[in-house]
PDB file of C-alpha atoms in Angstrom:
ATOM      1  CA  MET U   1      13.597  25.022   0.902  1.00  0.00           C
ATOM      2  CA  ILE U   2      10.780  23.418  -1.071  1.00  0.00           C
ATOM      3  CA  SER U   3       7.798  22.731   1.136  1.00  0.00           C
ATOM      4  CA  ARG U   4       5.358  19.873   0.676  1.00  0.00           C
ATOM      5  CA  ARG U   5       2.575  22.451   0.418  1.00  0.00           C
ATOM      6  CA  ASP U   6       4.385  24.147  -2.490  1.00  0.00           C
ATOM      7  CA  PHE U   7       4.674  20.843  -4.304  1.00  0.00           C
ATOM      8  CA  LEU U   8       1.037  19.991  -3.852  1.00  0.00           C
ATOM      9  CA  VAL U   9      -0.225  23.303  -5.174  1.00  0.00           C
ATOM     10  CA  GLY U  10       2.408  23.401  -7.896  1.00  0.00           C
ATOM     11  CA  THR U  11       3.637  26.892  -7.118  1.00  0.00           C
ATOM     12  CA  ALA U  12       7.261  26.195  -6.239  1.00  0.00           C
ATOM     13  CA  GLY U  13      10.154  25.359  -8.528  1.00  0.00           C
ATOM     14  CA  VAL U  14      11.524  21.881  -8.654  1.00  0.00           C
ATOM     15  CA  GLY U  15      14.462  22.815  -6.426  1.00  0.00           C
ATOM     16  CA  ALA U  16      18.138  22.118  -6.582  1.00  0.00           C
ATOM     17  CA  SER U  17      19.517  19.470  -8.882  1.00  0.00           C
ATOM     18  CA  LEU U  18      21.148  16.319  -7.600  1.00  0.00           C
ATOM     19  CA  GLY U  19      23.892  17.520  -5.250  1.00  0.00           C
ATOM     20  CA  LEU U  20      27.311  15.931  -5.626  1.00  0.00           C
ATOM     21  CA  THR U  21      27.921  15.681  -1.900  1.00  0.00           C
ATOM     22  CA  PRO U  22      30.737  13.503  -0.552  1.00  0.00           C
ATOM     23  CA  HIS U  23      28.169  10.794   0.270  1.00  0.00           C
ATOM     24  CA  VAL U  24      26.822  10.817  -3.298  1.00  0.00           C
ATOM     25  CA  LEU U  25      30.305  10.843  -4.799  1.00  0.00           C
ATOM     26  CA  ARG U  26      31.277   7.815  -2.716  1.00  0.00           C
ATOM     27  CA  ALA U  27      28.123   5.990  -3.821  1.00  0.00           C
ATOM     28  CA  LEU U  28      28.899   6.787  -7.463  1.00  0.00           C
ATOM     29  CA  ALA U  29      32.473   5.563  -7.088  1.00  0.00           C
ATOM     30  CA  ALA U  30      31.258   2.248  -5.638  1.00  0.00           C
ATOM     31  CA  LEU U  31      28.586   1.698  -8.301  1.00  0.00           C
ATOM     32  CA  PRO U  32      29.397  -1.402 -10.378  1.00  0.00           C
ATOM     33  CA  GLN U  33      30.069  -0.829 -14.049  1.00  0.00           C
ATOM     34  CA  GLY U  34      27.379  -1.805 -16.527  1.00  0.00           C
ATOM     35  CA  THR U  35      23.725  -1.197 -17.233  1.00  0.00           C
ATOM     36  CA  LEU U  36      20.776  -1.902 -14.993  1.00  0.00           C
ATOM     37  CA  LEU U  37      19.318  -5.335 -15.684  1.00  0.00           C
ATOM     38  CA  GLN U  38      15.814  -5.641 -17.115  1.00  0.00           C
ATOM     39  CA  ARG U  39      13.254  -8.399 -16.696  1.00  0.00           C
ATOM     40  CA  ALA U  40      10.104  -9.217 -18.625  1.00  0.00           C
ATOM     41  CA  ILE U  41       6.559  -8.884 -17.330  1.00  0.00           C
ATOM     42  CA  PRO U  42       5.196 -12.361 -18.124  1.00  0.00           C
ATOM     43  CA  ALA U  43       1.763 -11.126 -19.211  1.00  0.00           C
ATOM     44  CA  THR U  44       3.140  -9.084 -22.108  1.00  0.00           C
ATOM     45  CA  GLY U  45       6.893  -9.503 -22.433  1.00  0.00           C
ATOM     46  CA  GLU U  46       7.443  -5.804 -21.706  1.00  0.00           C
ATOM     47  CA  THR U  47      10.699  -5.324 -19.822  1.00  0.00           C
ATOM     48  CA  ILE U  48      11.262  -3.137 -16.778  1.00  0.00           C
ATOM     49  CA  PRO U  49      14.431  -2.371 -14.755  1.00  0.00           C
ATOM     50  CA  VAL U  50      14.943  -4.754 -11.837  1.00  0.00           C
ATOM     51  CA  ILE U  51      15.581  -2.036  -9.228  1.00  0.00           C
ATOM     52  CA  GLY U  52      12.977   0.589  -8.474  1.00  0.00           C
ATOM     53  CA  LEU U  53      11.932   2.912  -5.676  1.00  0.00           C
ATOM     54  CA  GLY U  54       9.340   2.410  -2.969  1.00  0.00           C
ATOM     55  CA  SER U  55       7.644   5.237  -1.128  1.00  0.00           C
ATOM     56  CA  SER U  56       6.832   3.909   2.314  1.00  0.00           C
ATOM     57  CA  ALA U  57       9.114   4.135   5.378  1.00  0.00           C
ATOM     58  CA  THR U  58      11.747   6.899   5.109  1.00  0.00           C
ATOM     59  CA  PHE U  59      10.383   8.219   1.790  1.00  0.00           C
ATOM     60  CA  ALA U  60       6.966   8.704   3.398  1.00  0.00           C
ATOM     61  CA  SER U  61       8.530  10.392   6.404  1.00  0.00           C
ATOM     62  CA  VAL U  62      10.252  13.006   4.244  1.00  0.00           C
ATOM     63  CA  ALA U  63       7.115  13.445   2.120  1.00  0.00           C
ATOM     64  CA  ARG U  64       5.290  14.475   5.296  1.00  0.00           C
ATOM     65  CA  SER U  65       7.945  17.034   6.168  1.00  0.00           C
ATOM     66  CA  GLU U  66       8.206  20.669   5.182  1.00  0.00           C
ATOM     67  CA  ASP U  67      11.291  20.135   3.014  1.00  0.00           C
ATOM     68  CA  VAL U  68      10.991  17.504   0.281  1.00  0.00           C
ATOM     69  CA  THR U  69      14.029  18.616  -1.739  1.00  0.00           C
ATOM     70  CA  ALA U  70      15.802  15.343  -0.944  1.00  0.00           C
ATOM     71  CA  LEU U  71      13.129  13.394  -2.788  1.00  0.00           C
ATOM     72  CA  ARG U  72      13.865  15.300  -5.981  1.00  0.00           C
ATOM     73  CA  ALA U  73      17.496  14.175  -5.688  1.00  0.00           C
ATOM     74  CA  VAL U  74      16.347  10.586  -5.204  1.00  0.00           C
ATOM     75  CA  PHE U  75      14.227  10.697  -8.368  1.00  0.00           C
ATOM     76  CA  GLN U  76      17.038  12.347 -10.310  1.00  0.00           C
ATOM     77  CA  ALA U  77      19.517   9.690  -9.184  1.00  0.00           C
ATOM     78  CA  MET U  78      16.981   7.052 -10.117  1.00  0.00           C
ATOM     79  CA  VAL U  79      16.195   8.133 -13.665  1.00  0.00           C
ATOM     80  CA  ASP U  80      19.765   9.186 -14.466  1.00  0.00           C
ATOM     81  CA  ARG U  81      20.846   5.574 -13.953  1.00  0.00           C
ATOM     82  CA  GLY U  82      18.020   3.849 -15.809  1.00  0.00           C
ATOM     83  CA  ALA U  83      15.642   2.945 -12.974  1.00  0.00           C
ATOM     84  CA  ARG U  84      11.954   3.554 -13.727  1.00  0.00           C
ATOM     85  CA  VAL U  85       9.691   1.537 -11.393  1.00  0.00           C
ATOM     86  CA  PHE U  86       8.104   3.646  -8.666  1.00  0.00           C
ATOM     87  CA  ASP U  87       5.786   1.985  -6.161  1.00  0.00           C
ATOM     88  CA  THR U  88       3.398   4.030  -4.039  1.00  0.00           C
ATOM     89  CA  ALA U  89      -0.057   3.952  -2.455  1.00  0.00           C
ATOM     90  CA  PRO U  90      -2.685   6.417  -1.231  1.00  0.00           C
ATOM     91  CA  SER U  91      -2.190   5.002   2.264  1.00  0.00           C
ATOM     92  CA  TYR U  92       1.496   6.029   2.385  1.00  0.00           C
ATOM     93  CA  GLY U  93       0.669   9.428   3.818  1.00  0.00           C
ATOM     94  CA  ALA U  94       1.743  12.225   1.479  1.00  0.00           C
ATOM     95  CA  SER U  95       3.971   9.995  -0.661  1.00  0.00           C
ATOM     96  CA  GLU U  96       1.728   9.585  -3.698  1.00  0.00           C
ATOM     97  CA  ALA U  97       0.678  13.223  -3.879  1.00  0.00           C
ATOM     98  CA  VAL U  98       4.159  14.675  -3.311  1.00  0.00           C
ATOM     99  CA  ALA U  99       5.855  12.224  -5.677  1.00  0.00           C
ATOM    100  CA  ALA U 100       3.303  12.783  -8.432  1.00  0.00           C
ATOM    101  CA  THR U 101       3.650  16.558  -8.323  1.00  0.00           C
ATOM    102  CA  LEU U 102       7.407  16.296  -8.136  1.00  0.00           C
ATOM    103  CA  VAL U 103       7.908  13.993 -11.132  1.00  0.00           C
ATOM    104  CA  ASN U 104       5.576  16.094 -13.248  1.00  0.00           C
ATOM    105  CA  GLN U 105       7.474  19.251 -12.336  1.00  0.00           C
ATOM    106  CA  MET U 106      10.725  17.474 -13.206  1.00  0.00           C
ATOM    107  CA  GLY U 107       9.304  16.327 -16.551  1.00  0.00           C
ATOM    108  CA  ILE U 108      10.047  12.659 -15.870  1.00  0.00           C
ATOM    109  CA  ALA U 109       6.552  11.309 -15.181  1.00  0.00           C
ATOM    110  CA  GLY U 110       6.249   9.879 -18.676  1.00  0.00           C
ATOM    111  CA  THR U 111       9.438   7.850 -18.281  1.00  0.00           C
ATOM    112  CA  LEU U 112       8.420   6.125 -15.043  1.00  0.00           C
ATOM    113  CA  PHE U 113       6.620   2.834 -14.540  1.00  0.00           C
ATOM    114  CA  TRP U 114       4.098   4.189 -12.047  1.00  0.00           C
ATOM    115  CA  ALA U 115       2.653   1.579  -9.684  1.00  0.00           C
ATOM    116  CA  THR U 116       0.034   2.533  -7.124  1.00  0.00           C
ATOM    117  CA  LYS U 117      -2.649   0.758  -5.147  1.00  0.00           C
ATOM    118  CA  VAL U 118      -6.295   0.841  -4.157  1.00  0.00           C
ATOM    119  CA  ASN U 119      -7.851  -0.157  -0.853  1.00  0.00           C
ATOM    120  CA  VAL U 120     -10.963   1.314   0.662  1.00  0.00           C
ATOM    121  CA  ALA U 121     -11.907  -1.853   2.555  1.00  0.00           C
ATOM    122  CA  GLY U 122     -12.032  -1.623   6.303  1.00  0.00           C
ATOM    123  CA  ARG U 123      -9.813  -3.630   8.598  1.00  0.00           C
ATOM    124  CA  GLY U 124     -10.538  -7.248   9.400  1.00  0.00           C
ATOM    125  CA  GLY U 125     -11.838  -8.272   5.997  1.00  0.00           C
ATOM    126  CA  ALA U 126     -14.567  -5.644   5.738  1.00  0.00           C
ATOM    127  CA  ALA U 127     -16.219  -5.067   2.374  1.00  0.00           C
ATOM    128  CA  ALA U 128     -15.117  -2.296   0.038  1.00  0.00           C
ATOM    129  CA  ASP U 129     -17.503   0.219  -1.486  1.00  0.00           C
ATOM    130  CA  PRO U 130     -16.998   0.082  -5.280  1.00  0.00           C
ATOM    131  CA  ALA U 131     -17.802   3.776  -5.653  1.00  0.00           C
ATOM    132  CA  ALA U 132     -15.190   4.683  -3.033  1.00  0.00           C
ATOM    133  CA  ALA U 133     -12.639   2.454  -4.777  1.00  0.00           C
ATOM    134  CA  ARG U 134     -13.323   4.180  -8.106  1.00  0.00           C
ATOM    135  CA  ALA U 135     -12.982   7.588  -6.462  1.00  0.00           C
ATOM    136  CA  GLN U 136      -9.629   6.640  -4.924  1.00  0.00           C
ATOM    137  CA  ILE U 137      -8.319   5.443  -8.297  1.00  0.00           C
ATOM    138  CA  GLU U 138      -9.544   8.606 -10.002  1.00  0.00           C
ATOM    139  CA  THR U 139      -7.689  10.638  -7.400  1.00  0.00           C
ATOM    140  CA  SER U 140      -4.497   8.695  -8.116  1.00  0.00           C
ATOM    141  CA  LEU U 141      -4.923   9.293 -11.846  1.00  0.00           C
ATOM    142  CA  ALA U 142      -5.465  12.996 -11.272  1.00  0.00           C
ATOM    143  CA  ARG U 143      -2.366  13.208  -9.096  1.00  0.00           C
ATOM    144  CA  PHE U 144      -0.164  11.378 -11.584  1.00  0.00           C
ATOM    145  CA  ALA U 145      -1.473  13.664 -14.359  1.00  0.00           C
ATOM    146  CA  GLN U 146      -0.630  11.120 -17.066  1.00  0.00           C
ATOM    147  CA  PRO U 147      -3.009   9.278 -19.412  1.00  0.00           C
ATOM    148  CA  LYS U 148      -2.406   5.913 -17.736  1.00  0.00           C
ATOM    149  CA  ILE U 149      -1.246   4.332 -14.502  1.00  0.00           C
ATOM    150  CA  ASP U 150       1.087   1.473 -15.347  1.00  0.00           C
ATOM    151  CA  LEU U 151       0.160  -0.807 -12.456  1.00  0.00           C
ATOM    152  CA  LEU U 152      -2.784  -0.738 -10.070  1.00  0.00           C
ATOM    153  CA  GLN U 153      -2.769  -3.289  -7.265  1.00  0.00           C
ATOM    154  CA  VAL U 154      -5.302  -4.097  -4.563  1.00  0.00           C
ATOM    155  CA  HIS U 155      -3.444  -3.227  -1.363  1.00  0.00           C
ATOM    156  CA  ASN U 156      -3.072  -5.803   1.414  1.00  0.00           C
ATOM    157  CA  MET U 157      -5.771  -8.174   0.165  1.00  0.00           C
ATOM    158  CA  GLY U 158      -8.533  -5.623   0.648  1.00  0.00           C
ATOM    159  CA  ASP U 159     -11.792  -7.290  -0.495  1.00  0.00           C
ATOM    160  CA  PRO U 160     -10.282  -8.831  -3.666  1.00  0.00           C
ATOM    161  CA  PRO U 161     -13.595  -9.724  -5.394  1.00  0.00           C
ATOM    162  CA  THR U 162     -14.801  -6.125  -5.253  1.00  0.00           C
ATOM    163  CA  GLN U 163     -11.593  -4.177  -5.747  1.00  0.00           C
ATOM    164  CA  LEU U 164     -10.034  -6.395  -8.422  1.00  0.00           C
ATOM    165  CA  LYS U 165     -13.269  -6.022 -10.387  1.00  0.00           C
ATOM    166  CA  VAL U 166     -13.056  -2.231 -10.085  1.00  0.00           C
ATOM    167  CA  ALA U 167      -9.387  -2.244 -11.054  1.00  0.00           C
ATOM    168  CA  ARG U 168     -10.202  -4.265 -14.166  1.00  0.00           C
ATOM    169  CA  GLU U 169     -12.811  -1.692 -15.138  1.00  0.00           C
ATOM    170  CA  PHE U 170     -10.021   0.874 -15.361  1.00  0.00           C
ATOM    171  CA  LYS U 171      -7.829  -1.555 -17.274  1.00  0.00           C
ATOM    172  CA  LYS U 172     -10.616  -2.205 -19.754  1.00  0.00           C
ATOM    173  CA  ALA U 173     -11.111   1.556 -20.125  1.00  0.00           C
ATOM    174  CA  GLY U 174      -7.407   1.966 -20.941  1.00  0.00           C
ATOM    175  CA  THR U 175      -6.404   4.119 -17.977  1.00  0.00           C
ATOM    176  CA  VAL U 176      -4.630   1.259 -16.169  1.00  0.00           C
ATOM    177  CA  ARG U 177      -2.202  -1.055 -17.948  1.00  0.00           C
ATOM    178  CA  TYR U 178      -1.654  -3.864 -15.423  1.00  0.00           C
ATOM    179  CA  VAL U 179      -3.630  -5.142 -12.431  1.00  0.00           C
ATOM    180  CA  GLY U 180      -2.438  -7.021  -9.362  1.00  0.00           C
ATOM    181  CA  ILE U 181      -2.713  -7.557  -5.635  1.00  0.00           C
ATOM    182  CA  THR U 182      -0.322  -7.228  -2.689  1.00  0.00           C
ATOM    183  CA  THR U 183       0.335  -8.270   0.854  1.00  0.00           C
ATOM    184  CA  THR U 184       3.251  -8.042   3.258  1.00  0.00           C
ATOM    185  CA  PHE U 185       1.455  -9.941   6.023  1.00  0.00           C
ATOM    186  CA  PRO U 186       2.086 -13.696   6.406  1.00  0.00           C
ATOM    187  CA  ASN U 187      -1.395 -14.238   7.825  1.00  0.00           C
ATOM    188  CA  GLN U 188      -2.738 -13.165   4.410  1.00  0.00           C
ATOM    189  CA  TYR U 189      -0.557 -15.504   2.349  1.00  0.00           C
ATOM    190  CA  ALA U 190      -3.233 -18.229   2.166  1.00  0.00           C
ATOM    191  CA  SER U 191      -5.737 -15.721   0.777  1.00  0.00           C
ATOM    192  CA  LEU U 192      -3.163 -14.429  -1.694  1.00  0.00           C
ATOM    193  CA  ILE U 193      -2.459 -17.966  -2.905  1.00  0.00           C
ATOM    194  CA  ASP U 194      -6.185 -18.532  -3.409  1.00  0.00           C
ATOM    195  CA  VAL U 195      -6.496 -15.352  -5.477  1.00  0.00           C
ATOM    196  CA  MET U 196      -3.404 -16.239  -7.507  1.00  0.00           C
ATOM    197  CA  ARG U 197      -4.899 -19.624  -8.351  1.00  0.00           C
ATOM    198  CA  ASN U 198      -8.331 -18.342  -9.280  1.00  0.00           C
ATOM    199  CA  GLU U 199      -7.992 -14.818 -10.664  1.00  0.00           C
ATOM    200  CA  PRO U 200      -6.167 -13.486 -13.725  1.00  0.00           C
ATOM    201  CA  LEU U 201      -3.365 -11.287 -12.343  1.00  0.00           C
ATOM    202  CA  ASP U 202      -0.558  -9.400 -14.048  1.00  0.00           C
ATOM    203  CA  PHE U 203       1.396  -8.704 -10.840  1.00  0.00           C
ATOM    204  CA  ILE U 204       1.661  -9.468  -7.165  1.00  0.00           C
ATOM    205  CA  GLY U 205       3.647  -7.544  -4.559  1.00  0.00           C
ATOM    206  CA  VAL U 206       5.049  -9.384  -1.524  1.00  0.00           C
ATOM    207  CA  ASP U 207       7.637  -8.971   1.210  1.00  0.00           C
ATOM    208  CA  TYR U 208      10.853 -10.868   0.453  1.00  0.00           C
ATOM    209  CA  ALA U 209      14.347 -10.662   1.917  1.00  0.00           C
ATOM    210  CA  ALA U 210      17.310 -12.859   2.721  1.00  0.00           C
ATOM    211  CA  ASP U 211      15.976 -13.197   6.279  1.00  0.00           C
ATOM    212  CA  ASN U 212      12.324 -13.453   5.203  1.00  0.00           C
ATOM    213  CA  ARG U 213      12.019 -16.309   2.724  1.00  0.00           C
ATOM    214  CA  ASP U 214       8.567 -17.755   3.435  1.00  0.00           C
ATOM    215  CA  VAL U 215       7.191 -16.748   0.015  1.00  0.00           C
ATOM    216  CA  GLU U 216       9.695 -19.116  -1.610  1.00  0.00           C
ATOM    217  CA  GLU U 217       7.627 -22.097  -0.489  1.00  0.00           C
ATOM    218  CA  VAL U 218       4.425 -21.605  -2.510  1.00  0.00           C
ATOM    219  CA  ILE U 219       3.918 -18.016  -3.636  1.00  0.00           C
ATOM    220  CA  LEU U 220       6.987 -17.503  -5.841  1.00  0.00           C
ATOM    221  CA  PRO U 221       6.746 -20.907  -7.592  1.00  0.00           C
ATOM    222  CA  LEU U 222       3.037 -20.287  -8.145  1.00  0.00           C
ATOM    223  CA  ALA U 223       3.783 -16.874  -9.650  1.00  0.00           C
ATOM    224  CA  GLN U 224       6.139 -18.562 -12.121  1.00  0.00           C
ATOM    225  CA  GLN U 225       3.570 -21.222 -12.928  1.00  0.00           C
ATOM    226  CA  ARG U 226       0.786 -18.679 -13.426  1.00  0.00           C
ATOM    227  CA  LYS U 227       3.051 -16.216 -15.278  1.00  0.00           C
ATOM    228  CA  ILE U 228       2.547 -13.428 -12.754  1.00  0.00           C
ATOM    229  CA  ALA U 229       5.156 -10.698 -12.311  1.00  0.00           C
ATOM    230  CA  VAL U 230       6.426 -10.137  -8.766  1.00  0.00           C
ATOM    231  CA  LEU U 231       7.476  -6.914  -7.056  1.00  0.00           C
ATOM    232  CA  ALA U 232       9.591  -7.627  -3.971  1.00  0.00           C
ATOM    233  CA  TYR U 233       8.988  -5.297  -1.031  1.00  0.00           C
ATOM    234  CA  ALA U 234      11.037  -4.808   2.170  1.00  0.00           C
ATOM    235  CA  PRO U 235      14.213  -6.420   0.734  1.00  0.00           C
ATOM    236  CA  PHE U 236      16.244  -5.231   3.728  1.00  0.00           C
ATOM    237  CA  GLY U 237      13.911  -6.861   6.230  1.00  0.00           C
ATOM    238  CA  ARG U 238      12.626  -3.418   7.231  1.00  0.00           C
ATOM    239  CA  THR U 239      16.248  -2.573   8.197  1.00  0.00           C
ATOM    240  CA  SER U 240      16.706  -5.764  10.254  1.00  0.00           C
ATOM    241  CA  LEU U 241      19.373  -7.027   7.855  1.00  0.00           C
ATOM    242  CA  PHE U 242      21.450  -3.850   8.107  1.00  0.00           C
ATOM    243  CA  ARG U 243      21.186  -3.882  11.884  1.00  0.00           C
ATOM    244  CA  ARG U 244      22.167  -7.542  12.141  1.00  0.00           C
ATOM    245  CA  ALA U 245      25.138  -7.067   9.801  1.00  0.00           C
ATOM    246  CA  ALA U 246      26.307  -3.811  11.384  1.00  0.00           C
ATOM    247  CA  ASN U 247      29.521  -5.201  12.894  1.00  0.00           C
ATOM    248  CA  THR U 248      30.198  -7.910  10.326  1.00  0.00           C
ATOM    249  CA  PRO U 249      32.366  -7.168   7.271  1.00  0.00           C
ATOM    250  CA  LEU U 250      30.853  -7.888   3.872  1.00  0.00           C
ATOM    251  CA  PRO U 251      32.254 -11.286   2.833  1.00  0.00           C
ATOM    252  CA  GLU U 252      34.936 -11.213   0.146  1.00  0.00           C
ATOM    253  CA  TRP U 253      33.052 -13.789  -1.925  1.00  0.00           C
ATOM    254  CA  ALA U 254      30.282 -11.204  -2.486  1.00  0.00           C
ATOM    255  CA  ARG U 255      32.523  -9.774  -5.218  1.00  0.00           C
ATOM    256  CA  GLU U 256      31.917 -12.977  -7.203  1.00  0.00           C
ATOM    257  CA  PHE U 257      28.486 -11.539  -8.019  1.00  0.00           C
ATOM    258  CA  ASP U 258      29.558  -7.878  -8.072  1.00  0.00           C
ATOM    259  CA  ALA U 259      28.202  -6.869  -4.663  1.00  0.00           C
ATOM    260  CA  THR U 260      30.377  -4.249  -2.970  1.00  0.00           C
ATOM    261  CA  THR U 261      27.921  -3.099  -0.268  1.00  0.00           C
ATOM    262  CA  TYR U 262      25.386  -4.797   1.951  1.00  0.00           C
ATOM    263  CA  ALA U 263      22.518  -3.114   0.100  1.00  0.00           C
ATOM    264  CA  GLN U 264      23.704  -4.673  -3.150  1.00  0.00           C
ATOM    265  CA  PHE U 265      24.250  -8.026  -1.410  1.00  0.00           C
ATOM    266  CA  PHE U 266      20.686  -8.134  -0.080  1.00  0.00           C
ATOM    267  CA  LEU U 267      19.108  -6.873  -3.312  1.00  0.00           C
ATOM    268  CA  LYS U 268      21.037  -9.354  -5.429  1.00  0.00           C
ATOM    269  CA  PHE U 269      19.771 -12.143  -3.192  1.00  0.00           C
ATOM    270  CA  CYS U 270      16.189 -11.159  -4.036  1.00  0.00           C
ATOM    271  CA  LEU U 271      16.937 -10.815  -7.731  1.00  0.00           C
ATOM    272  CA  SER U 272      18.663 -14.187  -7.863  1.00  0.00           C
ATOM    273  CA  HIS U 273      15.237 -15.800  -7.505  1.00  0.00           C
ATOM    274  CA  PRO U 274      13.862 -16.117 -11.043  1.00  0.00           C
ATOM    275  CA  ALA U 275      10.303 -15.262  -9.985  1.00  0.00           C
ATOM    276  CA  ILE U 276      11.234 -11.732  -8.931  1.00  0.00           C
ATOM    277  CA  THR U 277      10.599  -9.138 -11.625  1.00  0.00           C
ATOM    278  CA  ALA U 278      11.753  -6.050  -9.707  1.00  0.00           C
ATOM    279  CA  VAL U 279      12.652  -4.957  -6.187  1.00  0.00           C
ATOM    280  CA  THR U 280      11.449  -1.594  -4.840  1.00  0.00           C
ATOM    281  CA  PRO U 281      13.304  -0.547  -1.669  1.00  0.00           C
ATOM    282  CA  ALA U 282      12.216   2.765  -0.198  1.00  0.00           C
ATOM    283  CA  THR U 283      14.727   5.520   0.443  1.00  0.00           C
ATOM    284  CA  SER U 284      14.839   9.270   0.923  1.00  0.00           C
ATOM    285  CA  GLN U 285      18.543   9.681   0.116  1.00  0.00           C
ATOM    286  CA  ALA U 286      20.155   9.907  -3.327  1.00  0.00           C
ATOM    287  CA  LYS U 287      23.266   8.059  -2.181  1.00  0.00           C
ATOM    288  CA  ASN U 288      21.126   5.095  -1.123  1.00  0.00           C
ATOM    289  CA  MET U 289      19.249   5.142  -4.425  1.00  0.00           C
ATOM    290  CA  ILE U 290      22.564   4.967  -6.292  1.00  0.00           C
ATOM    291  CA  ASP U 291      23.775   2.155  -4.029  1.00  0.00           C
ATOM    292  CA  ASN U 292      20.520   0.249  -4.540  1.00  0.00           C
ATOM    293  CA  ILE U 293      20.801   0.520  -8.307  1.00  0.00           C
ATOM    294  CA  GLY U 294      24.154  -1.234  -7.988  1.00  0.00           C
ATOM    295  CA  GLY U 295      22.201  -4.275  -6.836  1.00  0.00           C
ATOM    296  CA  GLY U 296      20.769  -4.592 -10.324  1.00  0.00           C
ATOM    297  CA  ILE U 297      24.061  -4.220 -12.210  1.00  0.00           C
ATOM    298  CA  GLY U 298      26.520  -6.969 -13.046  1.00  0.00           C
ATOM    299  CA  ARG U 299      26.414 -10.629 -12.103  1.00  0.00           C
ATOM    300  CA  LEU U 300      23.739 -12.160  -9.899  1.00  0.00           C
ATOM    301  CA  PRO U 301      24.270 -14.930  -7.344  1.00  0.00           C
ATOM    302  CA  THR U 302      24.220 -18.498  -8.618  1.00  0.00           C
ATOM    303  CA  PRO U 303      22.174 -21.186  -6.799  1.00  0.00           C
ATOM    304  CA  ALA U 304      25.361 -22.117  -4.940  1.00  0.00           C
ATOM    305  CA  HIS U 305      25.876 -18.479  -3.964  1.00  0.00           C
ATOM    306  CA  ARG U 306      22.273 -18.303  -2.714  1.00  0.00           C
ATOM    307  CA  GLU U 307      22.893 -21.195  -0.345  1.00  0.00           C
ATOM    308  CA  GLN U 308      26.082 -19.511   0.836  1.00  0.00           C
ATOM    309  CA  MET U 309      24.207 -16.226   1.367  1.00  0.00           C
ATOM    310  CA  ILE U 310      21.463 -17.951   3.347  1.00  0.00           C
ATOM    311  CA  ARG U 311      23.987 -19.606   5.648  1.00  0.00           C
ATOM    312  CA  PHE U 312      25.757 -16.272   6.112  1.00  0.00           C
ATOM    313  CA  VAL U 313      22.569 -14.335   6.900  1.00  0.00           C
ATOM    314  CA  ASP U 314      21.189 -17.000   9.216  1.00  0.00           C
ATOM    315  CA  ALA U 315      24.456 -16.872  11.182  1.00  0.00           C
ATOM    316  CA  LEU U 316      24.338 -13.106  11.724  1.00  0.00           C
ATOM    317  CA  PRO U 317      23.651 -11.983  15.290  1.00  0.00           C
ATOM    318  CA  ALA U 318      19.984 -11.954  16.187  1.00  0.00           C
ATOM    319  CA  LEU U 319      18.394  -8.651  17.098  1.00  0.00           C
ATOM    320  CA  PRO U 320      17.439  -8.103  20.744  1.00  0.00           C
ATOM    321  CA  GLY U 321      13.975  -9.405  21.461  1.00  0.00           C
ATOM    322  CA  ARG U 322      13.899 -11.718  18.447  1.00  0.00           C
TER     323      ARG U 322
END
């Protein structure tokens, strides 16, 4: 067993390699043939793989546990199949610290597109202390133990004037490559739109799923217009899509865009919107990471497929209480 404490102090080995369990073997067998698609970051033209890994939800839960061996298998599955984008945040419990130590021990930190966040603003629109924001970013840099963080985003619209300014200081100094801002709260969309219209941004991060399409109205078209890259978060509706589809077979026509599982179906829906640069679902299981990568391989849904997918998802049984 590899404990979280061992990872953080760097005294344990990196643990067992990716285990070829029956679950993993089945995921490998179902993986579509081909290479993981890449999309360009509009600000520079640099390309990144369209499927990445998030570190909230189940990833964060395992990071808090005493045995984080499973996360090594997730990272191994990820990099072995060409995925590189890893999204984290200091507020995701132990996720950033555990993941940073782990990828450095594995020797893969330099191959990842490391995206983290900053937010020291209080709740309810409170102001952020610039010195505290700088200290949080310095901590993230120290954890990652690499010369640069690829992407630094202001988390959940925390005092954008103050924290975007601090983030740009690090970009100007060369220790951050791209700067952006995120929210997964609809009541913050108006503020996000205002920032997108008035601030130079390389990236935004927003919630987007087949059952959560509000950002299609203004935010995604504006990102295209302003040449801002988009990371899509919560592509499974925070598991609502899996729960709604639990007793419904995957439609045969999903094979027309190379989706063989519901995870691939839902991820391909997100990627079929041209504004989306990459999708970063969180997972703590290697078999799910492999399945997710399948969402970025092969054909994507056409506009006609998207309409078909929307009708299909909207017709799925509603969850109790919704």
